[in-house]
mmCIF file of C-alpha atoms and ligand atoms in Angstrom:
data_model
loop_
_atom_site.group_PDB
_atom_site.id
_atom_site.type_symbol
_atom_site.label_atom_id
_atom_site.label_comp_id
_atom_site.label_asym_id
_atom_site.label_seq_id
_atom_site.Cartn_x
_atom_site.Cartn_y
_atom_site.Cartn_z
ATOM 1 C CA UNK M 104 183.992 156.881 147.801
ATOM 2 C CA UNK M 105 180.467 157.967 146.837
ATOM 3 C CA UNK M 106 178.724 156.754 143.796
ATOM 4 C CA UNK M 107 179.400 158.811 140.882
ATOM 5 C CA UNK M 108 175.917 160.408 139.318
ATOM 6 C CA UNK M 109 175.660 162.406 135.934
ATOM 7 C CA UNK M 110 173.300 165.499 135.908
ATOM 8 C CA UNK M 111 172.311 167.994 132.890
ATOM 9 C CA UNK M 112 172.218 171.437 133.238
ATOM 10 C CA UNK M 113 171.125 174.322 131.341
ATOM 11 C CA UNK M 114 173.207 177.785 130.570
ATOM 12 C CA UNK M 115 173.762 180.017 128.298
ATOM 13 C CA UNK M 116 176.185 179.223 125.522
ATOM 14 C CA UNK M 117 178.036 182.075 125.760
ATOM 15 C CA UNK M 118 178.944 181.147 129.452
ATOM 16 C CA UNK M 119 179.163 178.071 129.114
ATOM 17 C CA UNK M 120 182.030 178.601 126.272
ATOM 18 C CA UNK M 121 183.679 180.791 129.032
ATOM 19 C CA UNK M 122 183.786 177.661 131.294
ATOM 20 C CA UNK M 123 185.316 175.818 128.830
ATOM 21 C CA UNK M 124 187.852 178.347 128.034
ATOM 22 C CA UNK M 125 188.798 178.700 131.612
ATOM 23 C CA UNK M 126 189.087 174.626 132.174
ATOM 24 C CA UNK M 127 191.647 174.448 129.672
ATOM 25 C CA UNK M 128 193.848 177.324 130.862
ATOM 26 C CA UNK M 129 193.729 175.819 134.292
ATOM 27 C CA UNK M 130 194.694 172.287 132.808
ATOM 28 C CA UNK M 131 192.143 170.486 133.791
ATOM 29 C CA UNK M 132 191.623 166.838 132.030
ATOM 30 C CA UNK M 133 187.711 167.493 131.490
ATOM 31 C CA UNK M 134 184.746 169.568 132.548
ATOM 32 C CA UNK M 135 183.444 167.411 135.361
ATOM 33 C CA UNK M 136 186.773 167.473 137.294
ATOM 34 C CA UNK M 137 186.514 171.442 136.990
ATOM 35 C CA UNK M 138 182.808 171.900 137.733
ATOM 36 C CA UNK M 139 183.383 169.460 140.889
ATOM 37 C CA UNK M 140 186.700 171.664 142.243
ATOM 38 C CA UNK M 141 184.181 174.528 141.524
ATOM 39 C CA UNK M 142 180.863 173.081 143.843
ATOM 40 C CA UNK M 143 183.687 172.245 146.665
ATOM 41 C CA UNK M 144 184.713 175.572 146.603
ATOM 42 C CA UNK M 145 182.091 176.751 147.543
ATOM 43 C CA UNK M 146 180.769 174.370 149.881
ATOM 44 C CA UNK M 147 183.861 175.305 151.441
ATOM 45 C CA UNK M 148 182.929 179.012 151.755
ATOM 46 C CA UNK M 149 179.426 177.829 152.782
ATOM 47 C CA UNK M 150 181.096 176.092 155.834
ATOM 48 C CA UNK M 151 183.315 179.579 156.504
ATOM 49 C CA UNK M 152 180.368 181.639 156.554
ATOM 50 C CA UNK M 153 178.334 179.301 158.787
ATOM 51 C CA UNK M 154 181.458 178.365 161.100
ATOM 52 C CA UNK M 155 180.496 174.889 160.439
ATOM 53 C CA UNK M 156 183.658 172.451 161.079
ATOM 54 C CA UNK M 157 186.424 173.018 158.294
ATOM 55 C CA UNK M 158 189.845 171.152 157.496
ATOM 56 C CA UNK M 159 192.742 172.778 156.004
ATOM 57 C CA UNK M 160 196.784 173.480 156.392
ATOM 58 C CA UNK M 161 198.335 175.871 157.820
ATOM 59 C CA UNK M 162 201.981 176.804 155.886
ATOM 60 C CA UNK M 163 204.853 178.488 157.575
ATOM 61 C CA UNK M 164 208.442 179.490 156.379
ATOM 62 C CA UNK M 165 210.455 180.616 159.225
ATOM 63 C CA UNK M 166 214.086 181.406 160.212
ATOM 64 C CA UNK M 167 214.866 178.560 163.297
ATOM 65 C CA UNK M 168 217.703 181.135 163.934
ATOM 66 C CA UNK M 169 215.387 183.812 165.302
ATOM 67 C CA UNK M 170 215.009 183.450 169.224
ATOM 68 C CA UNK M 171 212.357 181.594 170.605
ATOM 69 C CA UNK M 172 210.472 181.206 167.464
ATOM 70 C CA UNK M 173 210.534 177.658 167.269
ATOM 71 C CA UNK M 174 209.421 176.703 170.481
ATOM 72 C CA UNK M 175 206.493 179.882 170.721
ATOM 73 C CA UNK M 176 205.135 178.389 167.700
ATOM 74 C CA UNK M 177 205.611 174.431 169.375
ATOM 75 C CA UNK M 178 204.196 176.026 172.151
ATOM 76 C CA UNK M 179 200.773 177.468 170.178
ATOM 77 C CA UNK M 180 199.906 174.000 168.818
ATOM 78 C CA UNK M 181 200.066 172.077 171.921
ATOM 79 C CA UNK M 182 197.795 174.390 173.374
ATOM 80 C CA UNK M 183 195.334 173.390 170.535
ATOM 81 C CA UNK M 184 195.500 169.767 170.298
ATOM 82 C CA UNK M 185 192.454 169.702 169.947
ATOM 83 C CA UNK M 186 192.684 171.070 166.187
ATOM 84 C CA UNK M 187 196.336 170.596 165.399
ATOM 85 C CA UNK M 188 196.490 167.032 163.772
ATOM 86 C CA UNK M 189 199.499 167.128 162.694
ATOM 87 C CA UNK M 190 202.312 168.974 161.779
ATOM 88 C CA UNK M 191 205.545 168.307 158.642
ATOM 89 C CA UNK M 192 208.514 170.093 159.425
ATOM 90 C CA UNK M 193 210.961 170.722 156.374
ATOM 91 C CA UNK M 194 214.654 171.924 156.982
ATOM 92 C CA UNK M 195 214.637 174.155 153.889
ATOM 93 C CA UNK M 196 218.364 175.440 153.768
ATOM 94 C CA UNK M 197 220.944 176.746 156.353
ATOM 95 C CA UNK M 198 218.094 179.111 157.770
ATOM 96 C CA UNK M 199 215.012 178.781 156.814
ATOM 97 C CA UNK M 200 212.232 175.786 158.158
ATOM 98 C CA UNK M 201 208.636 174.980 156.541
ATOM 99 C CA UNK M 202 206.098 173.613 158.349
ATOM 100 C CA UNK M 203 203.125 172.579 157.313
ATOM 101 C CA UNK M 204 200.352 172.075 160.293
ATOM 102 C CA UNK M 205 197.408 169.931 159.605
ATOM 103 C CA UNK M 206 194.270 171.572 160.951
ATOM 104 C CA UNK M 207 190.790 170.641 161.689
ATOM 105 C CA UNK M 208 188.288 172.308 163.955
ATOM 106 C CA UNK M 209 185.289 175.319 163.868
ATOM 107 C CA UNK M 210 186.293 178.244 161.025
ATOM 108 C CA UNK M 211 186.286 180.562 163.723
ATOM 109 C CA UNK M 212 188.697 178.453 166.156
ATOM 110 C CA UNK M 213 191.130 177.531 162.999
ATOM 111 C CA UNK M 214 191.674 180.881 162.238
ATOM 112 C CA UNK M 215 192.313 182.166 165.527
ATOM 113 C CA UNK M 216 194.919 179.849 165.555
ATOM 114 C CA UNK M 217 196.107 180.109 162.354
ATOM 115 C CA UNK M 218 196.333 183.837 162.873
ATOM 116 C CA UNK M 219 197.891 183.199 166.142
ATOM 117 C CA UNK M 220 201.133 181.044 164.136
ATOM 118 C CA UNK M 221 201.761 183.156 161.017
ATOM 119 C CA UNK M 222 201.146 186.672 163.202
ATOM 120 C CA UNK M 223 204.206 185.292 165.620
ATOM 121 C CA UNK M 224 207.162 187.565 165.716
ATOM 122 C CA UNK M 225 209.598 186.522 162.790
ATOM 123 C CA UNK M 226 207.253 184.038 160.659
ATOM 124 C CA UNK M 227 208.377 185.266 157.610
ATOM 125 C CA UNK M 228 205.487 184.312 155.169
ATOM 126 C CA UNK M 229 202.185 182.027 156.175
ATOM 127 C CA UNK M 230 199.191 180.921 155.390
ATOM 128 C CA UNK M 231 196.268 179.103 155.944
ATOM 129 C CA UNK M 232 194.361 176.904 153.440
ATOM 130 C CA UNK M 233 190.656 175.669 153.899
ATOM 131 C CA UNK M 234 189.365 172.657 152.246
ATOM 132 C CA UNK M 235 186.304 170.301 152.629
ATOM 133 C CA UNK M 236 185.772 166.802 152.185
ATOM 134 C CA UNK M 237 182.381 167.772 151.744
ATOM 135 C CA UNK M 238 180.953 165.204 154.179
ATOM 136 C CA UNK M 239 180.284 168.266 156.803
ATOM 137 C CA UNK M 240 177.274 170.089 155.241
ATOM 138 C CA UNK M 241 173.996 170.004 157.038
HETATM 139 NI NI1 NI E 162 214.031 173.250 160.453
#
């Protein structure tokens, strides 16, 4: 855990009311907590754009019914080991499985593979979710 640092900034009041507006709505406990979610946001999108190393999930919801599915989609993350970490498999109901795939690798690379799992034939809803634990900037 890094040492915690306080800064000032200046803005206008009228914006900064705004931010305060919009912290509350989205529950937050107090400004720092949303300002921080904020800067990792977009260090995140920083480390898209550059195709610097990025962590995220990828979800899946599935029907284990449907032919094949479960092993083509077994079949794509052993053929990435090297940025599947993991993977949580949920028996939802009768039908239907989650998965959730722990990813970490280049931007470009995770979302080829990402695409590759929630664009297989009878994934019924999927996504991929980037985050950062900020240590990758340069
Ligand atoms: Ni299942």
């Amino acid at each position: 855990m890094s040492r915690i640092v306080r800064f000032s900034a200046s803005l206008e009041e009228d914006l900064l009311d705004r931010f305060e507006e919009s912290t509350r709505r989205r529950g937050y406990g107090n400004r720092s907590e949303a300002l921080r979610d904020m800067i990792r946001d977009s260090l995140v999108r920083e480390e898209w754009e550059g195709d610097q190393e990025i962590v995220g999930t990828v979800t899946l919801v599935y029907d284990h019914h449907t032919r094949e599915l479960a092993d083509r989609l077994t079949g794509i993350q052993h053929d990435h080991s090297d940025v599947i970490l993991s993977a949580l498999h949920v028996h939802l109901d009768h039908d239907n499985c989650l998965e959730v795939i722990a990813v970490r690798g280049r931007a470009s690379a995770v979302q080829r593979i990402a695409d590759a799992l929630v664009g297989t034939r009878g994934v019924k809803h999927g996504k991929l979710t980037a985050t950062t634990t900020g240590r990758h900037i340069r």
